[in-house]
Amino acid sequence: MKAKYIVPRTKPVLVYTNENILADSAAGITSSGENVSQDSEYNPW
Amino acid sequence: MKKFILILAAFCAILMTSCTKQPAAKQDDNAGPAMRTVTITAKIDEPVTKTSYAEGTTFSWTAGDQISVYCSDGNAYTFTATSTAAETTFTGSLPDGVNLGSRAFFPADDNHNLKEYQYSIPETKDMTGHPSADIPMIGDKGEGDSYAFKHCCGASKLTITNIPDKFEAIEIAVSHPSLKLSGVFGVFTDSGYWRWNPKTASTDAEKNFVRKVAVVDNEASIYIPYASGSEWWGTNTLAVTGFDAANEATTLVSDKSMKSIGAVERAHVKPLTPLVLSSLQFVDWASEDVETSTLDPSNSKKALTELKVTSDEFFMYCRVASTVDAFTGDFLDIYLSDGDGGDNYAISNSSHYWNTGGTVVYREEHKGNITASSLSMTFNGSSIETVVDKDGDNIYWSMAFPRSAHELLSEGTVYVAFMLWNGWSCAGAIPSRYTTMLPVMLH
């Protein structure tokens, strides 16, 4: 029996791999919140 | 043994799919690689900027927003937001065998290339089909199928308000004499996220940032991305073009100076004081809503013939009419009063102030060629937009008084009068052309 009959193509693939993705490190991206806020209004006119 | 392994693999595959939160995938009946629908979730931990135009400081994706997800085959695939919310699901199609990668990017246009660490801000973009702040963000894949996004840069928010009713869209063009507002920028995943390289524009196109957006409730905004920690110095130039239902273009603002924006921080939005447009060139002077005083010349010479005044939330608009041969072109005085002088005119020869029963709280005198296409006038320190139209023998002076410039125009009734001087050589400098004081209830 071939694999393609065992795992139907219509099913989502849930094995996420990091192959062939960006080479740079993901260390700089974190999910921690940052101190961000909308700045006060600035008048350029 | 081989058969056992295959059975084990099948069992594992079934187990994995049964644990997923993903919806069942779709089979693509067309030729080519079989595609499946994949749903992911995306959120942002920086709640300030947003893709939606709604007011407030809470981030929200807008239904229809599109992100690009870099996947295991080296390609980026487009996923579309299914709802308007701070955290929502995005759906897209992936070929069988292609897996979600670790990076995603917003917006999902053709201008990002994370493999080269680049994003190219387009010089012009029509955003009338889908309003969005369009501030670039980079997403990092977390647990399962979720991505968390962070802003690549900061942005200023430029709002144009009091846009005349006839315009359904406007195009806002900002340009700088040397700094780079569009073009290719570096996108990184370290603390900088976004870098100028270089900071100075190398082409004229890179000095421009032009966005066409829909007008909602007489208002429209654009977000202008700018590198974090960079100084946006110097004088910018602004132009605004309006588009009506037939997409006919009308210049609303041309070559208006905009001061230095200053420092822009990543993940911050710097809201600029909205620019309020006047509707001077679009006032329907024939409307019944316009207060009108038809004037009777007070002497044998032709004089001011008509005064019309109306207002909107931000401006009081006046138009006074005369005939071209009624004067030699000299002085035009405008009086705004809190009281009605009625017909009790009394002009002082020496000071040429209007002496009436009311208190004149503002008087502006324009000296020079009053038949020029516009007049240089100020109202309590604010410049007055003026238009001078000629139609045959008739001449019309129109002007927009910013209501914020004087408390007299904040609410209630204001009395308006105009006086035309016909030259100092005329009858001992007694002005012979003046209007009655027209009471105007401000809208």
Tab-separated table of C-alpha atoms in Angstrom:
chain	number	residue	atom	x	y	z
A	1	MET	CA	0.000	0.000	0.000
A	2	LYS	CA	1.314	3.399	-0.975
A	3	ALA	CA	1.485	6.272	1.466
A	4	LYS	CA	-0.692	8.582	-0.591
A	5	TYR	CA	-3.647	6.278	-0.027
A	6	ILE	CA	-3.054	6.212	3.673
A	7	VAL	CA	-2.776	9.974	4.117
A	8	PRO	CA	-5.428	11.568	1.924
A	9	ARG	CA	-4.308	14.759	0.246
A	10	THR	CA	-7.413	16.538	1.436
A	11	LYS	CA	-6.241	16.430	5.023
A	12	PRO	CA	-4.208	19.350	6.329
A	13	VAL	CA	-0.588	18.703	7.009
A	14	LEU	CA	0.109	19.530	10.562
A	15	VAL	CA	3.754	18.811	10.843
A	16	TYR	CA	5.307	22.227	10.663
A	17	THR	CA	8.903	22.262	9.801
A	18	ASN	CA	11.388	25.041	9.689
A	19	GLU	CA	12.950	23.832	6.530
A	20	ASN	CA	13.591	26.258	3.763
A	21	ILE	CA	12.643	29.277	5.822
A	22	LEU	CA	14.575	32.405	6.493
A	23	ALA	CA	18.084	31.812	7.609
A	24	ASP	CA	18.184	34.520	10.215
A	25	SER	CA	17.465	33.864	13.827
A	26	ALA	CA	13.998	34.313	15.200
A	27	ALA	CA	15.416	35.243	18.548
A	28	GLY	CA	14.650	38.900	18.014
A	29	ILE	CA	10.966	38.285	17.667
A	30	THR	CA	9.212	37.618	20.887
A	31	SER	CA	5.625	37.567	21.850
A	32	SER	CA	6.176	39.620	24.948
A	33	GLY	CA	4.346	42.905	25.114
A	34	GLU	CA	6.214	46.113	24.598
A	35	ASN	CA	5.621	49.528	25.999
A	36	VAL	CA	3.824	51.086	23.106
A	37	SER	CA	1.391	53.937	22.974
A	38	GLN	CA	-0.118	56.377	20.590
A	39	ASP	CA	1.912	59.547	20.672
A	40	SER	CA	0.346	62.880	21.450
A	41	GLU	CA	-0.863	64.962	18.574
A	42	TYR	CA	1.790	66.860	16.706
A	43	ASN	CA	1.054	70.017	14.732
A	44	PRO	CA	3.058	70.347	11.519
A	45	TRP	CA	1.012	73.206	10.113
B	1	MET	CA	7.962	-5.327	8.781
B	2	LYS	CA	7.540	-2.823	5.965
B	3	LYS	CA	3.782	-3.314	6.078
B	4	PHE	CA	3.795	-2.759	9.816
B	5	ILE	CA	5.642	0.515	9.398
B	6	LEU	CA	3.153	1.687	6.815
B	7	ILE	CA	0.244	0.831	9.081
B	8	LEU	CA	1.943	2.629	11.958
B	9	ALA	CA	2.507	5.673	9.773
B	10	ALA	CA	-1.135	5.692	8.755
B	11	PHE	CA	-2.231	5.447	12.380
B	12	CYS	CA	0.026	8.331	13.336
B	13	ALA	CA	-1.275	10.429	10.472
B	14	ILE	CA	-4.888	9.830	11.465
B	15	LEU	CA	-4.071	10.594	15.091
B	16	MET	CA	-2.403	13.863	14.125
B	17	THR	CA	-5.250	15.065	11.959
B	18	SER	CA	-7.857	14.185	14.529
B	19	CYS	CA	-6.151	16.413	17.093
B	20	THR	CA	-6.045	19.449	14.911
B	21	LYS	CA	-8.125	22.605	15.206
B	22	GLN	CA	-7.851	23.044	11.486
B	23	PRO	CA	-10.980	22.668	9.403
B	24	ALA	CA	-11.131	19.948	6.878
B	25	ALA	CA	-9.156	20.815	3.829
B	26	LYS	CA	-10.596	21.181	0.370
B	27	GLN	CA	-9.626	19.178	-2.645
B	28	ASP	CA	-8.847	21.262	-5.695
B	29	ASP	CA	-10.469	19.606	-8.666
B	30	ASN	CA	-8.491	21.601	-11.182
B	31	ALA	CA	-5.336	20.411	-12.811
B	32	GLY	CA	-2.045	21.162	-11.124
B	33	PRO	CA	-0.940	20.641	-7.576
B	34	ALA	CA	-3.671	19.672	-5.192
B	35	MET	CA	-4.469	22.559	-2.881
B	36	ARG	CA	-5.879	22.554	0.587
B	37	THR	CA	-7.416	25.303	2.657
B	38	VAL	CA	-5.446	26.171	5.741
B	39	THR	CA	-6.577	28.397	8.554
B	40	ILE	CA	-4.145	30.164	10.820
B	41	THR	CA	-4.580	32.731	13.545
B	42	ALA	CA	-2.745	36.028	13.765
B	43	LYS	CA	-2.492	38.530	16.549
B	44	ILE	CA	-0.276	41.356	17.554
B	45	ASP	CA	1.158	42.153	20.946
B	46	GLU	CA	1.552	45.799	20.131
B	47	PRO	CA	-1.926	47.224	20.535
B	48	VAL	CA	-1.415	50.706	19.187
B	49	THR	CA	-1.312	50.764	15.472
B	50	LYS	CA	-3.924	48.979	13.516
B	51	THR	CA	-4.959	48.148	10.044
B	52	SER	CA	-8.430	49.508	10.517
B	53	TYR	CA	-9.370	53.160	10.243
B	54	ALA	CA	-11.489	53.079	13.364
B	55	GLU	CA	-10.568	55.523	16.072
B	56	GLY	CA	-9.086	54.307	19.302
B	57	THR	CA	-5.847	52.741	20.283
B	58	THR	CA	-6.749	49.089	20.148
B	59	PHE	CA	-5.233	47.126	17.350
B	60	SER	CA	-7.600	45.414	15.019
B	61	TRP	CA	-7.208	43.439	11.896
B	62	THR	CA	-9.769	44.371	9.290
B	63	ALA	CA	-11.753	41.667	7.551
B	64	GLY	CA	-10.158	41.235	4.154
B	65	ASP	CA	-6.649	42.123	5.346
B	66	GLN	CA	-4.116	39.938	3.619
B	67	ILE	CA	-0.833	38.603	4.930
B	68	SER	CA	1.868	36.634	3.173
B	69	VAL	CA	3.106	33.452	4.825
B	70	TYR	CA	6.515	32.151	3.830
B	71	CYS	CA	6.224	28.400	3.468
B	72	SER	CA	8.395	25.330	3.220
B	73	ASP	CA	8.613	25.378	-0.577
B	74	GLY	CA	10.252	28.785	-0.507
B	75	ASN	CA	7.166	30.612	-1.725
B	76	ALA	CA	4.958	33.111	0.058
B	77	TYR	CA	1.228	32.383	0.136
B	78	THR	CA	-1.552	34.882	0.729
B	79	PHE	CA	-3.937	34.431	3.638
B	80	THR	CA	-7.007	36.613	4.160
B	81	ALA	CA	-8.516	37.802	7.453
B	82	THR	CA	-11.979	36.411	8.065
B	83	SER	CA	-13.159	39.041	10.525
B	84	THR	CA	-12.398	42.401	12.081
B	85	ALA	CA	-10.805	41.720	15.435
B	86	ALA	CA	-7.563	42.066	17.335
B	87	GLU	CA	-6.954	38.365	16.894
B	88	THR	CA	-8.598	36.618	14.016
B	89	THR	CA	-8.237	33.737	11.650
B	90	PHE	CA	-6.773	33.968	8.192
B	91	THR	CA	-7.507	31.446	5.482
B	92	GLY	CA	-5.475	30.540	2.456
B	93	SER	CA	-4.603	27.657	0.191
B	94	LEU	CA	-1.404	25.649	0.223
B	95	PRO	CA	-0.313	22.880	-2.103
B	96	ASP	CA	-0.271	19.465	-0.550
B	97	GLY	CA	3.054	18.806	1.036
B	98	VAL	CA	3.827	22.470	1.601
B	99	ASN	CA	4.014	23.493	5.220
B	100	LEU	CA	3.634	26.797	6.971
B	101	GLY	CA	6.967	28.500	7.564
B	102	SER	CA	8.146	30.586	10.465
B	103	ARG	CA	7.570	34.030	8.988
B	104	ALA	CA	4.681	36.054	7.715
B	105	PHE	CA	4.409	39.614	6.491
B	106	PHE	CA	1.795	42.321	6.275
B	107	PRO	CA	0.758	43.720	3.829
B	108	ALA	CA	0.609	40.879	1.349
B	109	ASP	CA	1.494	42.877	-1.723
B	110	ASP	CA	4.243	42.144	-4.195
B	111	ASN	CA	6.742	44.356	-2.444
B	112	HIS	CA	8.161	42.144	0.298
B	113	ASN	CA	11.118	39.848	-0.049
B	114	LEU	CA	12.159	38.630	3.358
B	115	LYS	CA	14.739	36.323	1.839
B	116	GLU	CA	16.560	39.466	0.800
B	117	TYR	CA	15.464	41.231	3.987
B	118	GLN	CA	13.663	43.853	1.967
B	119	TYR	CA	10.364	45.592	1.721
B	120	SER	CA	9.646	48.168	-0.941
B	121	ILE	CA	7.192	50.901	-0.002
B	122	PRO	CA	5.366	51.800	-3.197
B	123	GLU	CA	5.434	55.445	-4.200
B	124	THR	CA	1.751	55.376	-5.072
B	125	LYS	CA	-1.012	53.067	-3.960
B	126	ASP	CA	-4.763	53.078	-4.423
B	127	MET	CA	-6.294	51.974	-1.134
B	128	THR	CA	-9.895	52.896	-1.853
B	129	GLY	CA	-10.842	49.233	-2.245
B	130	HIS	CA	-9.672	48.243	1.219
B	131	PRO	CA	-8.929	50.856	3.873
B	132	SER	CA	-5.885	49.953	5.884
B	133	ALA	CA	-3.183	51.614	7.913
B	134	ASP	CA	-0.822	49.528	5.798
B	135	ILE	CA	2.037	49.757	8.267
B	136	PRO	CA	4.444	46.890	7.511
B	137	MET	CA	4.526	44.144	10.129
B	138	ILE	CA	6.500	40.927	10.383
B	139	GLY	CA	4.918	37.846	11.926
B	140	ASP	CA	6.625	35.075	13.834
B	141	LYS	CA	5.065	31.662	14.009
B	142	GLY	CA	4.367	30.514	17.527
B	143	GLU	CA	2.659	27.495	18.935
B	144	GLY	CA	0.533	25.527	16.531
B	145	ASP	CA	-0.720	27.613	13.679
B	146	SER	CA	-0.589	31.074	15.220
B	147	TYR	CA	1.528	34.034	14.239
B	148	ALA	CA	2.394	37.049	16.370
B	149	PHE	CA	3.110	40.252	14.503
B	150	LYS	CA	5.358	43.157	15.273
B	151	HIS	CA	5.668	46.459	13.481
B	152	CYS	CA	8.681	47.002	11.311
B	153	CYS	CA	8.650	50.751	11.852
B	154	GLY	CA	6.719	53.703	13.205
B	155	ALA	CA	4.327	55.910	11.310
B	156	SER	CA	2.707	59.296	11.257
B	157	LYS	CA	-1.025	59.558	10.714
B	158	LEU	CA	-2.155	62.374	8.473
B	159	THR	CA	-5.844	63.197	8.518
B	160	ILE	CA	-7.677	65.481	6.136
B	161	THR	CA	-11.041	66.638	7.420
B	162	ASN	CA	-13.974	68.798	6.325
B	163	ILE	CA	-13.635	67.310	2.859
B	164	PRO	CA	-16.447	68.700	0.672
B	165	ASP	CA	-19.419	66.355	0.286
B	166	LYS	CA	-18.978	65.785	-3.437
B	167	PHE	CA	-15.717	63.897	-3.041
B	168	GLU	CA	-15.802	60.151	-2.481
B	169	ALA	CA	-12.032	59.690	-2.457
B	170	ILE	CA	-8.948	61.819	-2.098
B	171	GLU	CA	-5.345	61.354	-3.050
B	172	ILE	CA	-2.849	62.645	-0.504
B	173	ALA	CA	0.675	63.283	-1.737
B	174	VAL	CA	3.513	64.012	0.673
B	175	SER	CA	6.965	64.784	-0.636
B	176	HIS	CA	10.284	65.788	0.865
B	177	PRO	CA	13.102	67.603	-0.903
B	178	SER	CA	15.675	64.950	0.012
B	179	LEU	CA	14.524	62.263	2.484
B	180	LYS	CA	13.368	58.861	1.339
B	181	LEU	CA	9.658	58.255	1.901
B	182	SER	CA	9.273	55.300	-0.444
B	183	GLY	CA	11.439	52.689	-2.107
B	184	VAL	CA	13.366	49.686	-0.813
B	185	PHE	CA	14.053	49.385	2.907
B	186	GLY	CA	15.707	46.740	4.993
B	187	VAL	CA	13.574	44.507	7.192
B	188	PHE	CA	15.362	42.735	10.008
B	189	THR	CA	14.391	40.616	12.913
B	190	ASP	CA	16.695	42.175	15.456
B	191	SER	CA	15.699	45.097	17.628
B	192	GLY	CA	15.824	47.483	14.705
B	193	TYR	CA	13.289	45.749	12.464
B	194	TRP	CA	13.512	48.460	9.901
B	195	ARG	CA	16.442	50.401	8.581
B	196	TRP	CA	17.062	53.199	6.201
B	197	ASN	CA	19.482	52.152	3.582
B	198	PRO	CA	20.137	54.816	2.565
B	199	LYS	CA	18.241	57.530	4.422
B	200	THR	CA	18.504	59.988	1.560
B	201	ALA	CA	16.452	59.428	-1.559
B	202	SER	CA	18.417	58.456	-4.625
B	203	THR	CA	15.585	59.151	-7.048
B	204	ASP	CA	12.823	61.752	-7.188
B	205	ALA	CA	10.218	59.006	-6.894
B	206	GLU	CA	11.640	57.948	-3.507
B	207	LYS	CA	10.899	61.419	-2.143
B	208	ASN	CA	7.197	60.880	-2.646
B	209	PHE	CA	4.495	59.038	-0.735
B	210	VAL	CA	1.095	59.088	-2.446
B	211	ARG	CA	-2.018	57.271	-1.281
B	212	LYS	CA	-5.567	57.355	-2.596
B	213	VAL	CA	-8.129	56.603	0.081
B	214	ALA	CA	-11.890	56.639	0.469
B	215	VAL	CA	-13.614	59.544	2.197
B	216	VAL	CA	-15.817	58.603	5.144
B	217	ASP	CA	-17.881	61.282	6.905
B	218	ASN	CA	-15.943	64.034	5.131
B	219	GLU	CA	-12.670	62.689	6.501
B	220	ALA	CA	-9.799	60.523	5.315
B	221	SER	CA	-6.443	59.456	6.759
B	222	ILE	CA	-3.216	57.915	5.610
B	223	TYR	CA	-0.406	56.347	7.623
B	224	ILE	CA	3.107	57.159	6.487
B	225	PRO	CA	5.642	54.500	7.578
B	226	TYR	CA	8.928	55.820	8.817
B	227	ALA	CA	11.995	54.166	10.249
B	228	SER	CA	12.101	53.730	13.993
B	229	GLY	CA	14.349	56.123	15.810
B	230	SER	CA	14.872	58.266	12.760
B	231	GLU	CA	14.398	61.981	12.562
B	232	TRP	CA	12.002	63.060	9.907
B	233	TRP	CA	13.337	66.541	9.578
B	234	GLY	CA	12.768	69.434	7.231
B	235	THR	CA	9.857	70.839	5.343
B	236	ASN	CA	7.509	68.523	3.504
B	237	THR	CA	5.118	69.510	0.761
B	238	LEU	CA	1.507	68.384	0.739
B	239	ALA	CA	-0.985	68.121	-2.106
B	240	VAL	CA	-4.551	66.825	-1.912
B	241	THR	CA	-6.705	65.916	-4.888
B	242	GLY	CA	-10.402	65.126	-4.603
B	243	PHE	CA	-12.287	62.587	-6.713
B	244	ASP	CA	-16.056	62.803	-7.151
B	245	ALA	CA	-18.484	60.000	-8.019
B	246	ALA	CA	-17.392	60.198	-11.674
B	247	ASN	CA	-13.755	59.998	-10.568
B	248	GLU	CA	-13.151	63.514	-11.840
B	249	ALA	CA	-10.131	65.030	-10.139
B	250	THR	CA	-10.126	68.431	-8.427
B	251	THR	CA	-7.135	70.021	-6.735
B	252	LEU	CA	-8.013	70.748	-3.127
B	253	VAL	CA	-4.560	71.573	-1.754
B	254	SER	CA	-1.414	72.302	-3.708
B	255	ASP	CA	2.121	72.872	-2.484
B	256	LYS	CA	1.199	73.340	1.162
B	257	SER	CA	4.181	73.280	3.503
B	258	MET	CA	4.245	70.781	6.328
B	259	LYS	CA	6.842	71.204	9.055
B	260	SER	CA	9.338	68.620	10.247
B	261	ILE	CA	7.684	65.530	11.706
B	262	GLY	CA	10.534	64.877	14.142
B	263	ALA	CA	11.387	61.546	15.725
B	264	VAL	CA	9.338	58.487	14.831
B	265	GLU	CA	9.448	55.443	17.101
B	266	ARG	CA	8.845	51.883	16.029
B	267	ALA	CA	5.336	50.647	16.818
B	268	HIS	CA	4.215	54.178	17.544
B	269	VAL	CA	1.781	56.250	15.594
B	270	LYS	CA	2.356	59.970	15.622
B	271	PRO	CA	-0.994	61.611	14.854
B	272	LEU	CA	-0.640	64.921	13.078
B	273	THR	CA	-3.084	67.724	13.723
B	274	PRO	CA	-5.763	67.205	11.070
B	275	LEU	CA	-5.686	69.531	8.118
B	276	VAL	CA	-9.083	71.168	7.783
B	277	LEU	CA	-10.136	71.864	4.222
B	278	SER	CA	-12.302	74.825	3.355
B	279	SER	CA	-15.160	74.459	0.897
B	280	LEU	CA	-14.767	77.972	-0.432
B	281	GLN	CA	-14.585	76.948	-4.057
B	282	PHE	CA	-17.609	74.645	-3.675
B	283	VAL	CA	-20.085	76.890	-1.834
B	284	ASP	CA	-23.462	76.976	-3.551
B	285	TRP	CA	-24.043	80.695	-3.324
B	286	ALA	CA	-27.520	80.274	-4.833
B	287	SER	CA	-28.617	78.048	-1.971
B	288	GLU	CA	-31.434	79.245	0.264
B	289	ASP	CA	-29.208	78.477	3.225
B	290	VAL	CA	-26.930	81.360	2.316
B	291	GLU	CA	-27.693	84.659	4.033
B	292	THR	CA	-28.002	87.328	1.373
B	293	SER	CA	-28.094	91.108	1.405
B	294	THR	CA	-28.905	92.742	-1.892
B	295	LEU	CA	-27.498	96.211	-1.724
B	296	ASP	CA	-28.741	99.525	-2.903
B	297	PRO	CA	-25.833	101.730	-3.977
B	298	SER	CA	-25.761	104.775	-1.763
B	299	ASN	CA	-24.653	107.201	-4.395
B	300	SER	CA	-24.602	107.659	-8.115
B	301	LYS	CA	-21.571	105.511	-8.644
B	302	LYS	CA	-21.704	101.782	-8.882
B	303	ALA	CA	-20.917	100.099	-5.646
B	304	LEU	CA	-21.032	96.822	-3.804
B	305	THR	CA	-24.132	95.074	-5.006
B	306	GLU	CA	-24.502	91.920	-2.987
B	307	LEU	CA	-23.213	90.243	0.152
B	308	LYS	CA	-23.648	86.545	0.871
B	309	VAL	CA	-22.491	84.695	3.975
B	310	THR	CA	-22.718	81.086	5.070
B	311	SER	CA	-20.732	78.725	7.253
B	312	ASP	CA	-19.811	75.153	8.032
B	313	GLU	CA	-18.319	73.609	11.149
B	314	PHE	CA	-14.896	75.099	10.546
B	315	PHE	CA	-15.257	78.176	8.352
B	316	MET	CA	-17.439	81.205	7.697
B	317	TYR	CA	-17.633	81.904	3.976
B	318	CYS	CA	-18.321	85.397	2.591
B	319	ARG	CA	-18.800	86.620	-0.933
B	320	VAL	CA	-19.213	90.272	-1.799
B	321	ALA	CA	-19.941	91.465	-5.323
B	322	SER	CA	-19.361	94.613	-7.291
B	323	THR	CA	-18.741	95.636	-10.867
B	324	VAL	CA	-15.321	95.903	-12.391
B	325	ASP	CA	-15.671	99.559	-13.336
B	326	ALA	CA	-16.978	100.631	-9.942
B	327	PHE	CA	-13.578	101.364	-8.456
B	328	THR	CA	-9.991	101.943	-9.281
B	329	GLY	CA	-8.721	99.127	-7.093
B	330	ASP	CA	-7.572	100.277	-3.720
B	331	PHE	CA	-8.878	99.197	-0.305
B	332	LEU	CA	-11.291	96.488	0.785
B	333	ASP	CA	-12.352	96.474	4.429
B	334	ILE	CA	-14.110	93.642	6.241
B	335	TYR	CA	-15.942	94.194	9.506
B	336	LEU	CA	-17.119	91.509	11.902
B	337	SER	CA	-19.244	92.746	14.762
B	338	ASP	CA	-21.133	91.358	17.734
B	339	GLY	CA	-23.861	93.941	17.350
B	340	ASP	CA	-26.157	95.209	14.648
B	341	GLY	CA	-25.351	98.640	13.329
B	342	GLY	CA	-28.441	98.584	11.219
B	343	ASP	CA	-28.554	101.446	8.762
B	344	ASN	CA	-26.811	103.812	11.107
B	345	TYR	CA	-23.690	104.184	9.026
B	346	ALA	CA	-21.170	106.729	10.088
B	347	ILE	CA	-17.729	106.435	8.664
B	348	SER	CA	-14.989	108.424	10.272
B	349	ASN	CA	-12.945	110.223	7.715
B	350	SER	CA	-9.822	110.113	9.789
B	351	SER	CA	-9.787	106.571	11.039
B	352	HIS	CA	-12.175	105.056	8.542
B	353	TYR	CA	-13.639	102.759	11.150
B	354	TRP	CA	-17.226	101.719	11.066
B	355	ASN	CA	-19.086	103.571	13.800
B	356	THR	CA	-22.252	101.685	14.447
B	357	GLY	CA	-24.366	100.604	17.326
B	358	GLY	CA	-22.500	97.344	17.472
B	359	THR	CA	-18.962	96.691	18.582
B	360	VAL	CA	-16.608	96.021	15.765
B	361	VAL	CA	-14.384	93.243	17.031
B	362	TYR	CA	-12.482	92.635	13.855
B	363	ARG	CA	-11.470	94.778	10.961
B	364	GLU	CA	-9.171	93.736	8.186
B	365	GLU	CA	-8.037	95.980	5.419
B	366	HIS	CA	-6.630	94.775	2.190
B	367	LYS	CA	-4.478	97.253	0.343
B	368	GLY	CA	-3.362	96.728	-3.183
B	369	ASN	CA	-4.820	95.266	-6.284
B	370	ILE	CA	-8.183	93.915	-5.246
B	371	THR	CA	-8.840	92.605	-8.739
B	372	ALA	CA	-6.008	90.081	-8.513
B	373	SER	CA	-6.940	86.405	-8.503
B	374	SER	CA	-6.534	86.225	-4.729
B	375	LEU	CA	-5.956	88.594	-1.838
B	376	SER	CA	-3.354	88.346	0.896
B	377	MET	CA	-5.271	88.700	4.125
B	378	THR	CA	-5.148	87.465	7.669
B	379	PHE	CA	-7.833	86.971	10.291
B	380	ASN	CA	-6.553	87.333	13.829
B	381	GLY	CA	-3.224	85.869	12.743
B	382	SER	CA	-4.647	83.108	10.566
B	383	SER	CA	-4.415	83.366	6.825
B	384	ILE	CA	-7.675	83.738	4.935
B	385	GLU	CA	-8.231	81.740	1.797
B	386	THR	CA	-9.519	84.079	-0.866
B	387	VAL	CA	-10.782	83.704	-4.392
B	388	VAL	CA	-11.495	86.562	-6.773
B	389	ASP	CA	-13.763	85.702	-9.691
B	390	LYS	CA	-14.700	87.896	-12.621
B	391	ASP	CA	-17.791	87.284	-14.698
B	392	GLY	CA	-18.296	89.859	-17.381
B	393	ASP	CA	-18.624	93.211	-15.656
B	394	ASN	CA	-19.126	91.578	-12.276
B	395	ILE	CA	-16.400	90.824	-9.768
B	396	TYR	CA	-16.765	88.612	-6.694
B	397	TRP	CA	-14.495	88.489	-3.686
B	398	SER	CA	-14.890	85.235	-1.755
B	399	MET	CA	-13.105	84.394	1.466
B	400	ALA	CA	-13.064	81.679	4.133
B	401	PHE	CA	-12.641	82.796	7.738
B	402	PRO	CA	-11.379	80.003	10.036
B	403	ARG	CA	-13.847	79.955	12.924
B	404	SER	CA	-11.158	78.801	15.318
B	405	ALA	CA	-9.313	82.092	14.882
B	406	HIS	CA	-11.785	84.206	16.843
B	407	GLU	CA	-14.370	83.485	19.515
B	408	LEU	CA	-16.811	85.717	17.679
B	409	LEU	CA	-17.169	82.939	15.141
B	410	SER	CA	-17.527	80.124	17.658
B	411	GLU	CA	-21.341	80.173	17.746
B	412	GLY	CA	-24.450	82.317	17.543
B	413	THR	CA	-24.848	85.373	15.373
B	414	VAL	CA	-22.157	87.497	13.800
B	415	TYR	CA	-22.741	90.727	11.904
B	416	VAL	CA	-20.752	91.062	8.707
B	417	ALA	CA	-20.111	94.175	6.640
B	418	PHE	CA	-17.793	95.111	3.806
B	419	MET	CA	-16.581	98.477	2.654
B	420	LEU	CA	-14.887	99.330	-0.597
B	421	TRP	CA	-12.691	102.406	-0.767
B	422	ASN	CA	-12.485	104.123	-4.042
B	423	GLY	CA	-9.158	105.827	-3.546
B	424	TRP	CA	-7.910	108.586	-1.259
B	425	SER	CA	-8.450	111.129	-3.953
B	426	CYS	CA	-12.144	110.506	-3.906
B	427	ALA	CA	-14.222	113.118	-2.033
B	428	GLY	CA	-11.853	113.625	0.843
B	429	ALA	CA	-11.253	109.922	1.316
B	430	ILE	CA	-14.837	109.228	2.207
B	431	PRO	CA	-15.630	105.687	1.207
B	432	SER	CA	-18.727	105.523	-0.839
B	433	ARG	CA	-19.234	101.793	-1.239
B	434	TYR	CA	-20.284	99.751	1.733
B	435	THR	CA	-22.699	97.056	2.676
B	436	THR	CA	-25.287	96.958	5.386
B	437	MET	CA	-24.364	94.790	8.331
B	438	LEU	CA	-25.676	91.361	7.530
B	439	PRO	CA	-26.608	89.242	10.531
B	440	VAL	CA	-25.496	85.656	10.033
B	441	MET	CA	-26.472	82.731	12.226
B	442	LEU	CA	-23.485	80.412	12.187
B	443	HIS	CA	-24.161	76.796	11.381
